[in-house]
PDB file of C-alpha atoms in Angstrom:
ATOM      1  CA  UNK M  23      19.844  10.245 -24.368  1.00 48.00           C
ATOM      2  CA  UNK M  24      17.345   8.410 -26.112  1.00 53.00           C
ATOM      3  CA  UNK M  25      14.458  10.313 -27.960  1.00 54.00           C
ATOM      4  CA  UNK M  26      11.083   9.965 -25.772  1.00 48.00           C
ATOM      5  CA  UNK M  27       8.220   9.746 -27.928  1.00 53.00           C
ATOM      6  CA  UNK M  28       5.570  12.489 -27.739  1.00 65.00           C
ATOM      7  CA  UNK M  29       2.874  10.597 -26.557  1.00 83.00           C
ATOM      8  CA  UNK M  30       5.308   9.297 -23.352  1.00 88.00           C
ATOM      9  CA  UNK M  31       4.047  11.516 -19.990  1.00 90.00           C
ATOM     10  CA  UNK M  32       7.232  11.960 -18.763  1.00 93.00           C
ATOM     11  CA  UNK M  33      10.444  12.966 -20.371  1.00 93.00           C
ATOM     12  CA  UNK M  34      14.783  12.370 -19.400  1.00 93.00           C
ATOM     13  CA  UNK M  35      16.483  15.310 -17.837  1.00 93.00           C
ATOM     14  CA  UNK M  36      18.910  17.513 -15.371  1.00 93.00           C
ATOM     15  CA  UNK M  37      18.156  16.624 -12.345  1.00 88.00           C
ATOM     16  CA  UNK M  38      20.244  17.359  -8.670  1.00 84.00           C
ATOM     17  CA  UNK M  39      21.052  14.235  -8.457  1.00 80.00           C
ATOM     18  CA  UNK M  40      21.910  14.307 -12.470  1.00 84.00           C
ATOM     19  CA  UNK M  41      19.763  13.400 -14.663  1.00 92.00           C
ATOM     20  CA  UNK M  42      16.162  12.008 -13.821  1.00 92.00           C
ATOM     21  CA  UNK M  43      12.900  11.832 -14.876  1.00 94.00           C
ATOM     22  CA  UNK M  44      10.001  14.603 -15.475  1.00 95.00           C
ATOM     23  CA  UNK M  45       6.757  14.676 -16.328  1.00 95.00           C
ATOM     24  CA  UNK M  46       5.219  16.629 -19.205  1.00 94.00           C
ATOM     25  CA  UNK M  47       1.439  15.763 -18.718  1.00 94.00           C
ATOM     26  CA  UNK M  48      -0.930  15.556 -15.664  1.00 95.00           C
ATOM     27  CA  UNK M  49      -0.048  11.748 -13.952  1.00 94.00           C
ATOM     28  CA  UNK M  50      -2.910  10.912 -12.983  1.00 95.00           C
ATOM     29  CA  UNK M  51      -2.619   9.082  -8.743  1.00 94.00           C
ATOM     30  CA  UNK M  52      -2.842   5.228  -9.346  1.00 93.00           C
ATOM     31  CA  UNK M  53      -1.290   5.130 -13.065  1.00 93.00           C
ATOM     32  CA  UNK M  54       1.428   2.804 -14.015  1.00 94.00           C
ATOM     33  CA  UNK M  55       3.637   5.343 -15.920  1.00 94.00           C
ATOM     34  CA  UNK M  56       6.605   2.897 -16.829  1.00 94.00           C
ATOM     35  CA  UNK M  57       7.657  -0.812 -16.565  1.00 94.00           C
ATOM     36  CA  UNK M  58      11.360  -1.161 -15.578  1.00 93.00           C
ATOM     37  CA  UNK M  59      13.396  -3.917 -17.810  1.00 89.00           C
ATOM     38  CA  UNK M  60      16.527  -5.153 -18.406  1.00 91.00           C
ATOM     39  CA  UNK M  61      18.194  -8.926 -18.752  1.00 91.00           C
ATOM     40  CA  UNK M  62      16.797 -10.897 -15.843  1.00 90.00           C
ATOM     41  CA  UNK M  63      20.000 -12.673 -14.354  1.00 87.00           C
ATOM     42  CA  UNK M  64      19.785 -15.083 -12.164  1.00 84.00           C
ATOM     43  CA  UNK M  65      20.931 -14.326  -8.096  1.00 76.00           C
ATOM     44  CA  UNK M  66      22.758 -18.524  -7.907  1.00 72.00           C
ATOM     45  CA  UNK M  67      24.415 -18.109 -11.306  1.00 71.00           C
ATOM     46  CA  UNK M  68      27.823 -16.851 -10.438  1.00 65.00           C
ATOM     47  CA  UNK M  69      29.313 -15.437 -13.358  1.00 67.00           C
ATOM     48  CA  UNK M  70      25.928 -12.602 -12.074  1.00 62.00           C
ATOM     49  CA  UNK M  71      27.600 -11.996  -8.772  1.00 62.00           C
ATOM     50  CA  UNK M  72      30.409 -10.155 -10.527  1.00 62.00           C
ATOM     51  CA  UNK M  73      28.356  -7.798 -12.324  1.00 66.00           C
ATOM     52  CA  UNK M  74      27.962  -4.926  -9.679  1.00 72.00           C
ATOM     53  CA  UNK M  75      26.078  -1.305 -11.225  1.00 77.00           C
ATOM     54  CA  UNK M  76      23.668   0.962  -9.981  1.00 79.00           C
ATOM     55  CA  UNK M  77      20.831  -0.198 -11.998  1.00 86.00           C
ATOM     56  CA  UNK M  78      19.769  -3.799 -10.221  1.00 86.00           C
ATOM     57  CA  UNK M  79      16.200  -4.363  -9.270  1.00 88.00           C
ATOM     58  CA  UNK M  80      15.889  -6.984  -7.500  1.00 86.00           C
ATOM     59  CA  UNK M  81      12.810  -9.131  -7.663  1.00 87.00           C
ATOM     60  CA  UNK M  82      12.606 -12.007  -5.198  1.00 86.00           C
ATOM     61  CA  UNK M  83      15.867 -13.722  -3.228  1.00 83.00           C
ATOM     62  CA  UNK M  84      16.192 -16.078  -7.035  1.00 86.00           C
ATOM     63  CA  UNK M  85      15.724 -12.660  -9.682  1.00 87.00           C
ATOM     64  CA  UNK M  86      17.785  -9.701 -10.267  1.00 88.00           C
ATOM     65  CA  UNK M  87      16.752  -6.872 -13.292  1.00 90.00           C
ATOM     66  CA  UNK M  88      19.761  -5.111 -15.278  1.00 90.00           C
ATOM     67  CA  UNK M  89      18.340  -2.210 -15.635  1.00 90.00           C
ATOM     68  CA  UNK M  90      21.335  -0.713 -17.494  1.00 88.00           C
ATOM     69  CA  UNK M  91      20.551  -0.997 -20.278  1.00 90.00           C
ATOM     70  CA  UNK M  92      19.935   2.296 -22.526  1.00 89.00           C
ATOM     71  CA  UNK M  93      16.530   1.473 -23.476  1.00 92.00           C
ATOM     72  CA  UNK M  94      15.295   0.890 -20.496  1.00 92.00           C
ATOM     73  CA  UNK M  95      14.362   4.643 -19.006  1.00 93.00           C
ATOM     74  CA  UNK M  96      12.463   4.084 -16.039  1.00 93.00           C
ATOM     75  CA  UNK M  97      16.674   3.987 -14.282  1.00 92.00           C
ATOM     76  CA  UNK M  98      16.535   7.351 -14.608  1.00 93.00           C
ATOM     77  CA  UNK M  99      13.834   7.714 -12.050  1.00 92.00           C
ATOM     78  CA  UNK M 100      15.785   9.015  -9.042  1.00 89.00           C
ATOM     79  CA  UNK M 101      15.020   8.321  -5.211  1.00 87.00           C
ATOM     80  CA  UNK M 102      12.822  10.137  -2.896  1.00 86.00           C
ATOM     81  CA  UNK M 103      11.924   9.632   1.038  1.00 85.00           C
ATOM     82  CA  UNK M 104       8.843  11.126   0.504  1.00 88.00           C
ATOM     83  CA  UNK M 105       8.287   9.816  -3.026  1.00 91.00           C
ATOM     84  CA  UNK M 106       5.023  10.505  -5.737  1.00 92.00           C
ATOM     85  CA  UNK M 107       5.766   6.492  -7.746  1.00 94.00           C
ATOM     86  CA  UNK M 108       6.235   3.675  -6.319  1.00 94.00           C
ATOM     87  CA  UNK M 109       7.636   0.217  -7.777  1.00 92.00           C
ATOM     88  CA  UNK M 110       4.530  -2.527  -8.312  1.00 92.00           C
ATOM     89  CA  UNK M 111       6.757  -5.916  -8.313  1.00 91.00           C
ATOM     90  CA  UNK M 112       5.982  -8.759 -10.241  1.00 89.00           C
ATOM     91  CA  UNK M 113       8.039 -11.784  -9.435  1.00 86.00           C
ATOM     92  CA  UNK M 114       5.912 -13.986 -10.408  1.00 86.00           C
ATOM     93  CA  UNK M 115       5.807 -12.397 -13.810  1.00 89.00           C
ATOM     94  CA  UNK M 116       9.435 -11.174 -13.536  1.00 89.00           C
ATOM     95  CA  UNK M 117       8.321  -7.815 -13.865  1.00 91.00           C
ATOM     96  CA  UNK M 118       7.997  -4.353 -12.541  1.00 93.00           C
ATOM     97  CA  UNK M 119       6.156  -1.068 -12.963  1.00 95.00           C
ATOM     98  CA  UNK M 120       6.646   2.529 -12.031  1.00 95.00           C
ATOM     99  CA  UNK M 121       3.620   3.786 -11.060  1.00 94.00           C
ATOM    100  CA  UNK M 122       1.900   7.456  -9.152  1.00 95.00           C
ATOM    101  CA  UNK M 123       0.883   7.346  -5.903  1.00 95.00           C
ATOM    102  CA  UNK M 124       0.516  11.123  -6.138  1.00 93.00           C
ATOM    103  CA  UNK M 125      -1.110  13.118  -8.471  1.00 95.00           C
ATOM    104  CA  UNK M 126       2.162  14.250 -10.189  1.00 95.00           C
ATOM    105  CA  UNK M 127       1.921  17.541 -12.280  1.00 95.00           C
ATOM    106  CA  UNK M 128       3.943  18.992 -15.601  1.00 95.00           C
ATOM    107  CA  UNK M 129       7.270  19.305 -14.421  1.00 93.00           C
ATOM    108  CA  UNK M 130       8.023  17.452 -11.454  1.00 93.00           C
ATOM    109  CA  UNK M 131      10.619  15.049 -11.575  1.00 93.00           C
ATOM    110  CA  UNK M 132       9.666  11.186 -10.462  1.00 94.00           C
ATOM    111  CA  UNK M 133      10.977   9.854  -7.694  1.00 91.00           C
ATOM    112  CA  UNK M 134      10.890   6.424  -6.199  1.00 90.00           C
ATOM    113  CA  UNK M 135      11.865   5.049  -2.549  1.00 88.00           C
ATOM    114  CA  UNK M 136      14.717   2.343  -3.565  1.00 83.00           C
ATOM    115  CA  UNK M 137      14.501   0.769  -0.318  1.00 82.00           C
ATOM    116  CA  UNK M 138      16.475   0.677   3.134  1.00 78.00           C
ATOM    117  CA  UNK M 139      19.214  -2.112   0.792  1.00 79.00           C
ATOM    118  CA  UNK M 140      20.568   0.134  -1.464  1.00 78.00           C
ATOM    119  CA  UNK M 141      20.130   3.206   1.153  1.00 78.00           C
ATOM    120  CA  UNK M 142      23.093   1.545   2.920  1.00 79.00           C
ATOM    121  CA  UNK M 143      24.910   0.634   0.649  1.00 78.00           C
ATOM    122  CA  UNK M 144      24.608   3.664  -2.284  1.00 73.00           C
ATOM    123  CA  UNK M 145      22.557   6.656  -0.879  1.00 75.00           C
ATOM    124  CA  UNK M 146      24.077   6.445   3.573  1.00 74.00           C
ATOM    125  CA  UNK M 147      27.385   7.372   2.124  1.00 73.00           C
ATOM    126  CA  UNK M 148      27.196  10.143   0.478  1.00 72.00           C
ATOM    127  CA  UNK M 149      24.031  11.775   2.075  1.00 75.00           C
ATOM    128  CA  UNK M 150      20.415  11.404   0.123  1.00 78.00           C
ATOM    129  CA  UNK M 151      19.908  14.143  -1.931  1.00 75.00           C
ATOM    130  CA  UNK M 152      16.130  14.250  -2.261  1.00 74.00           C
ATOM    131  CA  UNK M 153      14.292  17.576  -1.707  1.00 76.00           C
ATOM    132  CA  UNK M 154      12.689  16.625   1.734  1.00 77.00           C
ATOM    133  CA  UNK M 155      15.962  15.461   2.740  1.00 78.00           C
ATOM    134  CA  UNK M 156      17.974  18.346   1.480  1.00 80.00           C
ATOM    135  CA  UNK M 157      15.061  20.694   3.534  1.00 83.00           C
ATOM    136  CA  UNK M 158      15.853  18.950   6.074  1.00 81.00           C
ATOM    137  CA  UNK M 159      19.672  19.329   6.453  1.00 80.00           C
ATOM    138  CA  UNK M 160      18.662  23.389   5.803  1.00 85.00           C
ATOM    139  CA  UNK M 161      16.375  23.637   8.796  1.00 87.00           C
ATOM    140  CA  UNK M 162      18.975  21.446  11.113  1.00 85.00           C
ATOM    141  CA  UNK M 163      22.156  24.309   9.361  1.00 87.00           C
ATOM    142  CA  UNK M 164      19.910  27.209   9.855  1.00 88.00           C
ATOM    143  CA  UNK M 165      19.125  26.125  13.615  1.00 90.00           C
ATOM    144  CA  UNK M 166      22.695  25.543  13.876  1.00 89.00           C
ATOM    145  CA  UNK M 167      23.952  28.897  12.797  1.00 91.00           C
ATOM    146  CA  UNK M 168      20.996  30.400  14.904  1.00 90.00           C
ATOM    147  CA  UNK M 169      22.427  28.834  18.294  1.00 90.00           C
ATOM    148  CA  UNK M 170      25.742  29.783  17.273  1.00 92.00           C
ATOM    149  CA  UNK M 171      24.962  33.439  16.837  1.00 90.00           C
ATOM    150  CA  UNK M 172      23.192  33.427  20.269  1.00 91.00           C
ATOM    151  CA  UNK M 173      26.046  31.915  21.718  1.00 90.00           C
ATOM    152  CA  UNK M 174      28.348  34.363  20.469  1.00 90.00           C
ATOM    153  CA  UNK M 175      26.102  36.972  21.378  1.00 89.00           C
ATOM    154  CA  UNK M 176      26.151  35.320  24.933  1.00 90.00           C
ATOM    155  CA  UNK M 177      29.879  35.810  25.120  1.00 90.00           C
ATOM    156  CA  UNK M 178      29.584  39.032  24.006  1.00 88.00           C
ATOM    157  CA  UNK M 179      27.887  40.235  26.615  1.00 87.00           C
ATOM    158  CA  UNK M 180      29.358  39.070  28.712  1.00 86.00           C
ATOM    159  CA  UNK M 181      32.753  40.810  28.263  1.00 85.00           C
ATOM    160  CA  UNK M 182      31.011  43.650  27.851  1.00 85.00           C
ATOM    161  CA  UNK M 183      29.826  42.831  31.907  1.00 83.00           C
ATOM    162  CA  UNK M 184      33.512  41.920  32.627  1.00 81.00           C
ATOM    163  CA  UNK M 185      34.963  45.601  30.451  1.00 79.00           C
ATOM    164  CA  UNK M 186      32.426  47.184  32.405  1.00 77.00           C
ATOM    165  CA  UNK M 187      33.542  45.966  35.954  1.00 76.00           C
ATOM    166  CA  UNK M 188      37.181  46.349  35.356  1.00 74.00           C
ATOM    167  CA  UNK M 189      36.411  50.056  33.818  1.00 73.00           C
ATOM    168  CA  UNK M 190      34.251  50.262  37.920  1.00 71.00           C
ATOM    169  CA  UNK M 191      37.658  48.710  39.644  1.00 69.00           C
ATOM    170  CA  UNK M 192      40.247  50.955  37.497  1.00 64.00           C
ATOM    171  CA  UNK M 193      41.464  54.093  39.992  1.00 54.00           C
ATOM    172  CA  UNK M 194      39.494  57.413  39.296  1.00 53.00           C
ATOM    173  CA  UNK M 195      42.339  60.553  39.231  1.00 50.00           C
ATOM    174  CA  UNK M 196      44.946  58.239  41.325  1.00 53.00           C
ATOM    175  CA  UNK M 197      42.258  56.760  43.915  1.00 57.00           C
ATOM    176  CA  UNK M 198      40.805  53.620  43.692  1.00 56.00           C
ATOM    177  CA  UNK M 199      37.681  53.255  43.988  1.00 55.00           C
ATOM    178  CA  UNK M 200      35.056  50.471  44.960  1.00 54.00           C
ATOM    179  CA  UNK M 201      34.611  49.651  48.901  1.00 52.00           C
ATOM    180  CA  UNK M 202      37.162  46.923  50.828  1.00 52.00           C
ATOM    181  CA  UNK M 203      35.755  45.200  54.032  1.00 54.00           C
ATOM    182  CA  UNK M 204      32.636  46.867  53.676  1.00 53.00           C
ATOM    183  CA  UNK M 205      34.010  50.731  54.058  1.00 56.00           C
ATOM    184  CA  UNK M 206      35.026  52.960  51.056  1.00 54.00           C
ATOM    185  CA  UNK M 207      38.100  53.862  50.555  1.00 54.00           C
ATOM    186  CA  UNK M 208      39.271  57.112  49.867  1.00 50.00           C
TER     187      UNK M 208
END
């Protein structure tokens, strides 16, 4: 893992989704955090179409950055549906910067929204593991458990009522108890 100098406001660390980039110092809203860099690939060059990795960052329809180089620490920034940073794409300069859109406290994971194309291709099949989606899934699971418990309690009550009715119809000392045709049987 590449070493980071102490003057950087981030470090690479273990995340729920693998490795992630974490703040080591407070980062104010609007601050440029890190540059996403790597070799620039032309989208119109056939050899570049064969490159397949998850670190490709599309600048526009013509240029793409291959961020798979080890020195590119920005590649460790994970996706979030409720991010605290965003990408600042500058296609004419062929540069991408990641900047904070919220105040980020030390220890917080730095994350941004990867976009719908990446989400559909890579994240949706396995399920988004960002904090907001995890909370949403946790809430849905709790609601489903509560619904199952309600249904189970309802069926148990029905079973108890049915058992009570059956017990009333049982014979009491060999004589059936209950009414038939509006008259009591003896």
